[in-house]
XYZ file of C-alpha atoms in Angstrom:
691
model
C 27.833 3.043 20.672
C 29.284 1.135 17.732
C 30.226 3.310 14.768
C 29.646 2.453 11.133
C 32.712 1.654 9.085
C 33.123 1.887 5.323
C 30.823 -0.571 3.556
C 30.654 -2.295 0.187
C 28.434 -0.332 -2.242
C 28.109 -3.300 -4.586
C 25.879 -5.138 -2.071
C 22.601 -3.236 -2.153
C 20.258 -3.872 0.761
C 21.268 -5.336 4.127
C 23.815 -8.144 3.736
C 24.587 -10.231 6.812
C 28.163 -11.519 7.195
C 30.057 -13.227 10.013
C 31.414 -9.833 11.101
C 28.256 -7.734 10.858
C 25.831 -6.191 8.373
C 26.622 -4.259 5.217
C 24.052 -1.586 4.320
C 23.845 0.039 0.884
C 21.175 2.287 -0.653
C 21.010 4.010 -4.031
C 20.118 7.726 -4.038
C 21.578 10.027 -6.675
C 20.234 13.284 -5.230
C 20.373 12.848 -1.444
C 22.555 15.017 0.779
C 22.845 12.322 3.453
C 21.380 8.929 4.375
C 20.637 8.042 7.982
C 20.423 4.409 9.082
C 18.012 3.689 11.952
C 18.265 0.384 13.844
C 15.552 -0.950 16.156
C 15.251 -3.636 18.820
C 13.634 -7.003 18.148
C 10.163 -5.579 18.740
C 10.754 -3.079 15.952
C 9.374 -0.316 18.178
C 12.363 0.979 20.107
C 15.129 2.662 18.122
C 18.494 1.618 19.521
C 20.861 3.316 17.101
C 21.171 5.806 14.290
C 24.117 6.562 12.047
C 24.778 8.453 8.828
C 26.100 6.124 6.144
C 29.745 7.196 5.897
C 30.399 6.919 2.178
C 28.714 7.655 -1.135
C 30.313 6.169 -4.219
C 28.627 6.206 -7.641
C 25.433 7.432 -5.945
C 25.328 4.408 -3.619
C 25.421 5.218 0.083
C 26.949 2.462 2.211
C 28.208 1.559 5.645
C 29.092 -1.511 7.703
C 27.708 -2.229 11.176
C 30.194 -4.398 13.082
C 28.521 -7.016 15.242
C 25.169 -6.676 13.462
C 23.293 -9.960 13.229
C 20.436 -11.527 11.322
C 17.111 -10.381 12.715
C 18.157 -6.739 13.007
C 15.289 -4.358 12.205
C 16.239 -1.232 10.257
C 14.996 1.617 8.067
C 16.286 4.889 6.642
C 15.780 8.616 6.842
C 17.073 10.371 3.736
C 18.083 14.029 3.784
C 17.856 16.374 0.832
C 15.768 19.170 -0.670
C 11.997 19.186 -0.423
C 11.073 20.862 -3.693
C 8.182 19.112 -5.481
C 8.333 21.671 -8.289
C 11.850 20.396 -9.014
C 10.912 16.765 -8.514
C 12.528 16.334 -5.085
C 10.520 15.085 -2.091
C 13.138 14.368 0.573
C 11.789 14.474 4.100
C 13.866 13.045 6.980
C 10.801 12.962 9.233
C 9.594 10.009 7.135
C 11.016 6.622 8.027
C 11.669 4.784 4.758
C 11.651 1.105 3.889
C 14.721 -0.249 2.111
C 13.505 -1.359 -1.354
C 15.852 -4.371 -0.998
C 14.471 -5.519 2.373
C 13.975 -9.312 2.335
C 11.616 -9.496 5.302
C 9.277 -6.875 6.775
C 8.448 -6.259 10.424
C 5.175 -4.440 10.985
C 2.681 -2.978 8.538
C 1.617 0.361 7.113
C -1.043 2.046 9.249
C -2.910 4.999 7.798
C -2.021 8.331 9.450
C -1.404 11.946 8.323
C 2.255 11.440 9.229
C 2.694 9.195 6.171
C 2.369 12.164 3.824
C 5.279 14.505 3.097
C 3.181 17.566 2.332
C 1.099 19.822 4.551
C -2.521 20.797 3.909
C -4.406 23.916 4.950
C -7.703 23.820 6.786
C -9.585 23.432 3.495
C -7.499 20.409 2.500
C -5.396 22.176 -0.125
C -1.818 20.921 -0.528
C 0.817 23.399 0.641
C 4.411 23.848 -0.455
C 5.666 23.269 3.075
C 7.057 19.952 4.289
C 5.057 17.845 6.762
C 7.356 17.204 9.737
C 5.235 14.637 11.585
C 7.316 11.537 12.317
C 5.993 8.527 10.369
C 7.997 5.923 12.333
C 5.038 4.579 14.375
C 3.045 3.848 11.211
C 5.449 2.102 8.825
C 7.204 -1.291 8.686
C 10.908 -1.908 9.121
C 13.136 -4.129 7.056
C 14.756 -7.145 8.698
C 18.320 -8.186 7.885
C 18.423 -11.929 7.138
C 20.882 -14.576 6.051
C 20.816 -15.886 2.506
C 18.879 -19.107 1.933
C 21.384 -20.264 -0.656
C 20.550 -21.427 -4.164
C 17.357 -23.484 -4.507
C 17.065 -26.567 -6.674
C 15.746 -26.136 -10.192
C 12.156 -27.001 -11.049
C 10.788 -29.546 -13.538
C 11.543 -27.351 -16.564
C 8.525 -28.128 -18.718
C 8.766 -27.291 -22.391
C 6.573 -24.333 -23.342
C 4.646 -26.384 -25.909
C 3.546 -28.853 -23.202
C 2.677 -26.233 -20.593
C -0.734 -25.615 -19.028
C -1.077 -22.820 -16.462
C -3.432 -22.509 -13.498
C -3.869 -18.942 -12.209
C -4.778 -18.774 -8.527
C -4.874 -16.472 -5.518
C -2.787 -17.873 -2.675
C -5.255 -16.887 0.036
C -8.536 -17.350 -1.795
C -7.719 -20.863 -2.987
C -7.503 -22.393 0.497
C -9.339 -19.977 2.805
C -12.557 -22.044 2.760
C -11.046 -25.525 2.438
C -12.269 -27.622 5.371
C -9.556 -30.240 4.861
C -6.780 -27.822 5.805
C -5.961 -26.868 9.418
C -7.693 -23.600 10.177
C -4.453 -21.825 11.073
C -3.022 -22.625 7.624
C -5.998 -21.629 5.507
C -5.241 -18.693 3.251
C -1.539 -19.035 4.011
C 1.567 -20.267 2.225
C 1.459 -23.465 4.289
C -2.162 -23.994 3.287
C -1.218 -24.096 -0.376
C 1.630 -26.480 0.498
C -0.802 -28.890 2.173
C -0.739 -32.391 0.689
C -4.468 -32.266 -0.120
C -3.985 -29.122 -2.198
C -0.853 -30.388 -3.911
C -2.640 -33.624 -4.855
C -5.592 -31.677 -6.202
C -3.395 -29.411 -8.323
C -1.511 -32.391 -9.697
C -4.781 -34.171 -10.544
C -5.829 -31.305 -12.804
C -3.054 -32.061 -15.283
C -1.658 -28.534 -15.168
C 2.096 -27.998 -15.398
C 2.409 -24.638 -13.630
C 0.747 -22.645 -10.870
C 0.670 -18.893 -11.492
C 0.270 -17.031 -8.198
C -1.309 -13.595 -8.025
C 1.058 -11.122 -6.310
C 2.704 -12.459 -3.169
C 5.301 -9.692 -2.872
C 4.441 -7.390 0.029
C 1.615 -4.997 -0.825
C -0.746 -2.617 0.949
C -4.315 -1.451 0.494
C -5.131 1.968 -0.896
C -6.529 4.472 1.598
C -9.752 4.920 -0.388
C -10.501 1.216 0.073
C -9.973 1.418 3.813
C -12.472 4.280 3.914
C -15.050 1.927 2.361
C -14.255 -0.901 4.751
C -12.565 -2.847 1.929
C -9.002 -3.927 1.165
C -6.762 -4.699 -1.785
C -7.289 -8.424 -2.335
C -5.472 -9.050 -5.604
C -2.224 -7.426 -4.439
C -1.266 -5.212 -7.391
C -0.030 -2.442 -5.087
C 3.532 -3.392 -4.234
C 5.360 -2.112 -1.166
C 8.443 -4.352 -1.420
C 9.732 -6.372 -4.370
C 11.855 -8.718 -2.227
C 9.631 -9.442 0.774
C 6.690 -11.812 0.982
C 3.298 -10.406 1.895
C 3.293 -10.886 5.668
C -0.421 -11.769 5.897
C 0.251 -14.926 3.864
C 3.057 -16.189 6.082
C 3.675 -17.509 9.559
C 6.742 -17.045 11.738
C 9.227 -18.126 9.042
C 7.962 -16.635 5.768
C 10.944 -17.371 3.558
C 11.338 -20.961 4.749
C 7.601 -21.518 4.269
C 7.610 -20.222 0.717
C 10.695 -22.207 -0.215
C 8.959 -25.301 1.187
C 5.886 -24.540 -0.953
C 7.975 -24.260 -4.107
C 9.775 -27.507 -3.278
C 6.461 -29.296 -2.724
C 5.073 -28.074 -6.040
C 8.277 -29.035 -7.831
C 8.135 -32.510 -6.324
C 4.635 -32.831 -7.785
C 5.984 -31.844 -11.204
C 4.538 -28.336 -11.090
C 6.334 -25.117 -11.915
C 5.789 -21.892 -9.979
C 5.154 -18.624 -11.815
C 4.833 -15.366 -9.895
C 2.633 -12.493 -11.014
C 4.909 -9.493 -10.440
C 4.287 -5.741 -10.515
C 7.314 -3.724 -11.635
C 5.359 -0.969 -13.355
C 4.317 1.117 -10.331
C 4.534 1.182 -6.545
C 2.024 1.557 -3.729
C 3.052 5.179 -3.133
C 0.533 6.308 -5.740
C 0.318 9.804 -7.185
C 1.878 12.967 -5.820
C -0.865 12.903 -3.190
C 0.118 9.430 -1.949
C 2.124 8.423 1.119
C 5.919 8.542 1.422
C 6.976 5.008 2.354
C 10.119 4.193 0.374
C 11.162 5.232 -3.156
C 9.493 8.658 -3.079
C 11.581 9.717 -0.092
C 14.762 7.909 -1.150
C 15.120 9.610 -4.536
C 11.879 10.624 -6.248
C 13.232 11.663 -9.703
C 15.388 8.540 -9.958
C 12.718 5.957 -9.222
C 9.653 7.560 -10.841
C 8.892 9.017 -14.244
C 7.867 12.648 -13.765
C 5.937 14.788 -16.210
C 8.171 16.737 -18.556
C 8.042 20.394 -17.608
C 5.933 19.659 -14.519
C 8.016 17.355 -12.269
C 5.651 17.838 -9.330
C 3.338 15.394 -11.123
C 3.874 11.767 -12.081
C 3.565 10.112 -15.464
C 0.661 7.716 -15.015
C 0.970 5.151 -17.809
C -0.171 2.480 -15.349
C -3.421 4.066 -14.205
C -2.223 3.560 -10.622
C -0.841 7.033 -9.934
C 2.829 6.563 -10.777
C 5.146 4.777 -13.198
C 8.558 3.368 -12.297
C 11.421 4.924 -14.265
C 12.613 1.692 -15.820
C 14.790 3.588 -18.274
C 17.053 4.418 -15.308
C 19.811 1.878 -14.735
C 19.368 1.826 -10.958
C 15.667 1.006 -11.246
C 16.407 -1.672 -13.841
C 18.931 -3.162 -11.451
C 16.295 -3.209 -8.703
C 13.995 -5.232 -10.976
C 16.702 -7.650 -12.106
C 18.000 -8.176 -8.574
C 14.463 -8.842 -7.346
C 13.749 -11.406 -10.074
C 17.087 -13.127 -9.521
C 16.369 -13.329 -5.799
C 13.054 -15.145 -6.325
C 14.563 -17.440 -8.954
C 17.741 -18.287 -7.032
C 16.727 -18.443 -3.381
C 13.263 -19.933 -3.871
C 13.523 -21.754 -7.207
C 10.704 -19.796 -8.866
C 10.356 -20.946 -12.485
C 8.840 -17.925 -14.186
C 7.214 -14.533 -13.974
C 4.068 -12.962 -15.357
C 4.673 -9.220 -15.742
C 1.692 -7.028 -14.907
C 1.234 -4.138 -17.404
C 4.393 -5.325 -19.135
C 4.429 -2.554 -21.741
C 5.834 -0.359 -18.977
C 8.957 -2.556 -18.917
C 9.869 -1.223 -22.345
C 8.827 2.398 -21.904
C 11.010 5.443 -22.132
C 10.215 9.078 -22.788
C 9.843 8.098 -26.471
C 7.346 5.248 -26.033
C 7.531 1.458 -26.047
C 10.616 -0.387 -27.309
C 10.614 -4.199 -27.374
C 14.417 -4.050 -27.370
C 14.579 -1.747 -24.359
C 17.507 -2.101 -21.995
C 15.473 -3.887 -19.325
C 13.763 -6.392 -21.635
C 17.074 -7.168 -23.319
C 18.826 -7.590 -19.981
C 16.162 -9.975 -18.715
C 16.569 -12.208 -21.758
C 20.365 -12.285 -21.450
C 20.626 -12.662 -17.691
C 22.454 -15.941 -16.869
C 20.082 -16.710 -13.963
C 16.829 -15.559 -15.528
C 17.275 -17.023 -18.997
C 16.005 -20.400 -17.704
C 12.787 -18.766 -16.475
C 9.511 -18.480 -18.312
C 8.447 -14.889 -19.043
C 4.801 -13.987 -19.627
C 3.814 -10.441 -20.559
C 0.502 -8.740 -19.966
C 1.128 -6.816 -23.198
C -0.545 -3.515 -22.410
C -0.682 -0.545 -20.093
C -2.879 2.560 -20.251
C -0.266 4.962 -21.620
C 0.117 6.155 -25.237
C 0.617 3.192 -27.569
C 0.146 0.905 -24.611
C -1.496 -2.041 -26.408
C 1.402 -4.233 -27.574
C 0.029 -7.738 -28.158
C 2.633 -9.473 -30.308
C 5.188 -6.764 -29.629
C 7.432 -8.633 -27.208
C 10.559 -10.591 -28.191
C 10.854 -14.347 -28.796
C 11.560 -15.273 -25.185
C 8.138 -14.093 -23.997
C 4.687 -15.596 -24.036
C 1.853 -13.046 -23.911
C -1.628 -12.929 -22.425
C -3.865 -12.990 -25.499
C -7.031 -10.975 -24.880
C -8.016 -11.313 -28.544
C -8.241 -15.069 -27.959
C -10.380 -14.496 -24.853
C -12.807 -12.167 -26.608
C -13.102 -14.303 -29.735
C -14.047 -17.436 -27.797
C -16.550 -15.538 -25.709
C -18.248 -14.022 -28.768
C -18.304 -17.285 -30.700
C -19.856 -19.350 -27.911
C -22.287 -16.567 -27.120
C -23.550 -17.184 -30.659
C -22.411 -13.945 -32.309
C -22.503 -13.909 -36.093
C -19.442 -13.538 -38.302
C -16.972 -15.002 -35.774
C -15.807 -18.128 -37.639
C -12.694 -16.639 -39.275
C -11.586 -14.879 -36.099
C -12.147 -17.998 -34.011
C -10.126 -20.158 -36.410
C -7.208 -17.743 -36.259
C -7.225 -17.773 -32.457
C -7.448 -21.583 -32.252
C -4.532 -21.719 -34.673
C -2.380 -19.952 -32.087
C -3.046 -16.400 -33.336
C -0.617 -16.787 -36.212
C -1.690 -13.386 -37.545
C -0.222 -11.793 -34.405
C 2.860 -13.908 -33.764
C 4.017 -15.937 -36.768
C 5.038 -12.986 -38.940
C 7.243 -11.786 -36.071
C 9.125 -15.095 -35.986
C 7.320 -16.219 -32.839
C 6.019 -19.698 -32.055
C 2.489 -20.802 -31.046
C 3.419 -20.862 -27.347
C 3.845 -17.090 -27.578
C 0.070 -16.998 -27.134
C -1.096 -17.592 -23.577
C -4.725 -18.463 -24.229
C -7.413 -17.855 -21.640
C -11.157 -17.436 -21.397
C -11.211 -16.024 -17.859
C -8.594 -14.577 -15.535
C -8.651 -12.994 -12.093
C -9.677 -9.721 -13.764
C -13.240 -10.137 -15.015
C -16.055 -12.647 -14.806
C -15.425 -16.178 -13.605
C -16.385 -18.898 -16.071
C -19.634 -19.640 -14.217
C -20.530 -15.939 -14.193
C -19.619 -15.544 -17.859
C -22.556 -17.799 -18.750
C -24.854 -16.535 -15.959
C -24.685 -12.739 -16.194
C -25.061 -10.315 -19.075
C -24.008 -7.339 -16.947
C -21.538 -6.709 -14.100
C -22.884 -6.603 -10.559
C -20.118 -4.765 -8.723
C -22.183 -2.806 -6.192
C -20.207 -4.197 -3.241
C -17.099 -2.393 -4.519
C -18.586 0.965 -3.543
C -18.217 2.567 -6.973
C -21.893 2.611 -7.993
C -21.288 -0.368 -10.285
C -19.224 1.828 -12.627
C -15.979 -0.124 -12.259
C -14.783 -3.229 -14.089
C -14.914 -4.142 -17.763
C -17.996 -2.855 -19.543
C -17.874 -5.183 -22.559
C -17.471 -8.728 -21.355
C -19.086 -10.652 -24.245
C -21.016 -12.552 -21.588
C -24.545 -13.958 -21.769
C -26.899 -15.100 -19.050
C -28.484 -17.771 -21.309
C -31.969 -16.437 -20.649
C -32.013 -15.335 -17.009
C -29.713 -13.001 -15.048
C -27.929 -14.672 -12.159
C -28.843 -17.839 -10.223
C -31.741 -19.841 -11.609
C -33.918 -22.855 -10.855
C -34.837 -23.177 -14.533
C -33.436 -26.563 -15.610
C -33.320 -25.578 -19.290
C -31.291 -22.425 -18.632
C -28.974 -24.355 -16.327
C -28.418 -27.024 -18.978
C -27.457 -24.416 -21.568
C -25.040 -22.814 -19.133
C -23.312 -26.096 -18.212
C -23.035 -27.065 -21.880
C -21.491 -23.713 -22.766
C -19.009 -24.000 -19.887
C -17.840 -27.376 -21.180
C -17.573 -26.004 -24.721
C -15.445 -23.065 -23.538
C -13.114 -25.271 -21.486
C -12.768 -27.794 -24.310
C -11.978 -25.108 -26.876
C -9.360 -23.605 -24.572
C -7.624 -26.922 -23.976
C -7.761 -27.983 -27.645
C -6.300 -24.762 -29.083
C -2.750 -24.239 -30.256
C -0.770 -22.189 -27.736
C -0.486 -22.306 -23.939
C -3.807 -22.706 -22.075
C -4.332 -20.810 -18.836
C -7.207 -21.868 -16.600
C -8.511 -19.594 -13.853
C -8.587 -21.382 -10.512
C -12.113 -22.444 -9.675
C -13.329 -22.436 -13.280
C -13.453 -26.230 -13.153
C -15.376 -26.071 -9.862
C -18.120 -23.687 -10.971
C -16.810 -20.829 -8.802
C -19.041 -17.743 -8.875
C -18.514 -14.176 -7.716
C -22.245 -13.515 -8.152
C -21.625 -11.290 -11.142
C -18.792 -9.159 -9.711
C -16.306 -8.801 -12.570
C -13.834 -6.643 -10.644
C -13.413 -8.356 -7.277
C -10.026 -6.748 -6.580
C -11.255 -5.430 -3.228
C -13.356 -8.406 -2.126
C -11.239 -10.285 0.395
C -14.197 -12.373 1.479
C -16.466 -15.214 0.391
C -17.136 -13.391 -2.899
C -13.638 -14.286 -4.082
C -12.663 -17.289 -1.990
C -13.163 -20.688 -3.593
C -16.207 -22.453 -2.128
C -15.059 -26.059 -1.799
C -18.361 -27.136 -0.238
C -20.274 -26.427 -3.453
C -17.839 -27.622 -6.096
C -19.163 -28.801 -9.451
C -17.674 -32.287 -9.454
C -18.922 -33.124 -12.945
C -17.249 -30.065 -14.438
C -14.079 -30.779 -12.493
C -13.904 -34.353 -13.816
C -14.617 -33.142 -17.345
C -11.815 -30.560 -17.148
C -9.312 -33.125 -15.874
C -10.275 -35.549 -18.659
C -9.881 -33.016 -21.451
C -6.578 -31.813 -19.986
C -5.324 -35.401 -19.916
C -6.445 -35.826 -23.525
C -4.500 -32.693 -24.496
C -1.312 -34.054 -22.954
C -1.791 -37.406 -24.704
C -1.954 -35.838 -28.158
C 1.296 -34.485 -29.662
C -0.746 -32.653 -32.303
C -2.169 -30.381 -29.571
C 1.250 -29.296 -28.293
C 2.525 -27.112 -31.091
C 6.150 -25.994 -31.262
C 5.608 -24.522 -34.731
C 2.685 -23.262 -36.786
C 0.886 -25.862 -38.897
C -0.698 -25.005 -42.241
C -2.388 -26.882 -45.084
C 0.947 -27.989 -46.524
C 2.769 -30.441 -44.203
C 5.755 -28.966 -42.393
C 9.149 -30.631 -41.910
C 7.656 -32.835 -39.160
C 4.886 -34.004 -41.483
C 2.159 -32.068 -39.650
C -0.625 -30.015 -41.191
C -3.759 -28.107 -40.208
C -6.841 -27.653 -42.409
C -10.371 -26.355 -41.890
C -13.541 -28.169 -42.965
C -17.150 -27.080 -43.451
C -19.990 -29.155 -41.948
C -21.313 -29.902 -45.440
C -18.032 -31.659 -46.204
C -14.902 -30.394 -47.891
C -12.350 -27.684 -47.219
C -13.599 -24.271 -46.093
C -13.684 -21.904 -49.065
C -13.328 -18.088 -49.007
C -17.091 -17.734 -49.291
C -17.524 -19.968 -46.223
C -15.157 -17.801 -44.197
C -16.947 -14.651 -45.315
C -20.386 -15.924 -44.344
C -21.796 -14.136 -41.293
C -24.319 -16.903 -40.612
C -21.846 -19.772 -40.229
C -21.330 -20.897 -36.642
C -19.814 -24.344 -37.138
C -16.386 -25.368 -38.357
C -13.996 -28.312 -38.160
C -10.246 -28.149 -37.518
C -8.278 -31.100 -38.907
C -4.853 -31.672 -37.349
C -2.828 -34.300 -39.197
C 0.388 -36.147 -38.569
C 1.391 -37.514 -41.961
C 3.486 -40.665 -41.870
C 7.218 -40.064 -41.500
C 10.184 -42.158 -40.421
C 9.635 -40.887 -36.875
C 5.842 -40.938 -36.592
C 2.890 -42.989 -37.873
C -0.056 -41.310 -39.561
C -2.812 -39.968 -37.305
C -5.485 -37.281 -37.336
C -7.589 -35.263 -34.919
C -10.768 -33.544 -36.068
C -12.082 -30.846 -33.717
C -15.678 -29.810 -34.443
C -17.171 -26.638 -32.956
C -20.854 -25.731 -33.221
C -21.950 -22.534 -31.468
C -25.454 -22.371 -32.905
C -28.334 -23.401 -30.660
C -29.591 -25.917 -33.223
C -28.145 -29.383 -33.793
C -26.651 -30.406 -37.137
C -24.960 -33.280 -38.949
C -21.285 -32.763 -39.755
C -20.099 -34.658 -42.847
C -16.729 -36.193 -41.979
C -13.896 -36.712 -44.483
C -14.840 -40.048 -46.067
C -11.341 -41.378 -46.722
C -10.775 -42.121 -43.026
C -12.395 -44.122 -40.246
C -13.313 -41.809 -37.374
C -13.795 -42.544 -33.677
C -15.462 -40.148 -31.261
C -13.280 -39.209 -28.296
C -14.918 -36.082 -26.811
C -18.479 -34.782 -26.974
C -19.293 -31.882 -24.649
C -23.046 -32.393 -25.158
C -23.308 -36.036 -24.157
C -22.324 -37.572 -20.826
C -19.889 -39.077 -19.981
C -18.288 -36.652 -22.518
C -15.185 -38.822 -23.017
C -15.328 -41.959 -25.181
C -12.765 -44.739 -25.599
C -14.472 -47.409 -27.690
C -16.791 -45.423 -29.935
C -17.418 -47.171 -33.253
C -16.249 -45.710 -36.531
C -18.515 -43.200 -38.248
C -18.772 -41.288 -41.518
C -20.852 -38.416 -40.187
C -21.337 -36.894 -36.788
C -24.509 -35.626 -35.161
C -23.698 -32.472 -33.192
C -25.941 -30.937 -30.579
C -26.131 -27.164 -30.448
C -23.457 -25.344 -28.421
C -21.080 -28.296 -28.403
C -17.554 -29.458 -29.194
C -16.591 -32.868 -30.525
C -13.200 -34.440 -31.088
C -12.783 -37.392 -33.420
C -9.640 -39.402 -33.958
C -8.280 -41.510 -36.808
C -5.168 -43.608 -37.208
C -4.865 -42.458 -40.801
C -4.222 -39.236 -42.690
C -5.870 -37.511 -45.628
C -3.635 -36.866 -48.595
C -1.974 -33.463 -48.362
């Protein structure tokens, strides 16, 4: 049998060369690392060797004659002492965290767990010696794909993001071959690419596509993890989304989207792993080096710090774990051409034992990395740990999901009192959050709905969550959604209720696309997608979550495309700096008007009964730009009103969410505007009011 020779510890993972395969694994506390190699089926073990060298806590070895396609995994030897933080167990076959491709899946079995239980189910101190090999995947050594071509590189100020689930977007699309539905190739289908391009978006943000597994408690309910925020491998694609050549398929998808002018942003989970709490399975990091990869409770290292709410928290203050994250991100950016990353529970990226630090080693390294610095970074700026809410707390290179924007728009269009001042601040790009920290308007990723919560159709159709299918007695999901059923809970045949709902949907979409900052649209919002009131469909891998293309709302889809096109046609809507009443160096200003006419006064802002306001965006004449103005009017009250327009200009109606066809090209000039209740209007002028 071939023996391992000395390897290169700088090449973590399995690196295929012309002479063989280099294996390297980081473990600071192991006594020995055993490499297990399997045949092409992944079932029959054909070799096992101890890695011959450990240098700087990296165990390495070289397998002469090894070729691409080799299946492998590890058994790591060391102390099993949970009270000291160590959970080594060589009876558990472990996945290389750097594995690029997976063979097989995780199958639930008692052998996955490192601890024993007594007859009453209590956890014992003894080590479970059942062999987990039949129930876990292997890594597959593969050749490098080489460096992918760069994407379109859209400027942040011109960006518009479309958040979608790779499977759910195409699973029910009749125009795609059945074998490709719900797969990478399905999303790469020409029909889908054309549709995405027609929306006017600039980027597709994919929910997690890195390999993940379902939690055991979901399997017990006959459910599965649909969203994918339960990562098994940070380098491998989720096998259920791919065919026989997963990496080639995904690279093809990225190339197709790039050719259509669309960037690709991946939703990534570097805050926790699928191994869960101390009662979870041993699949990879836990058995490789538990105290290195996970944050353990001070004084009680048998338990995990749970700042993520998912059972464990990656120890991102450890250099080896930071390297794992950076290497993973570089891999997706270099070999596939991915353009950006949305970081789930991003506060964890900056956590140490002392709390959150926006200048943490990892965040700073990401911004300086020569490969990653071209990428877009989007933070979900919270986790559930102490001080976890950090909206506005990330550095200049990040945009951030803005939940304050989401909640403000929902309350305003629901008709809540006293929302005018808050709404204006959010439409302005949340300057109160970002401008004082030397950030720009694109730091705010604006959204009304995301994968987590009600869809847009459900937001206006349900006042309460209906999550019974999740098996948690309807106790899960967000409790305060600022939703409103418009008079009747759920589906209705009442034409009046339906009209109110459709009008509110158009008002919400228009406000989103007319605000300063980066708009993010949830896939299916423009189609009227409903989850029948489920606002936490993370475990609904079925028709509840999949887009129903047979019942698409074509009117809403056309409206959304038209407003998106209008946004891209108007430089005043793509802000690369904050505008205020006094013109900036580019000659641009922003002022607020009351419906009675004139600038909003402090007493107007303080009024709790006001539900209508006008936002005037002005390009004052400069050597580089002619004078022009946009007036955005928002009326959330149910009653109609007349809005007195600034008299010094001639105004032309361009958008009216209350009157079909909603977009107007040749509307005559007007000095006042009749506004229906629950509506948005946009008026345009080729002049400018005096500053």
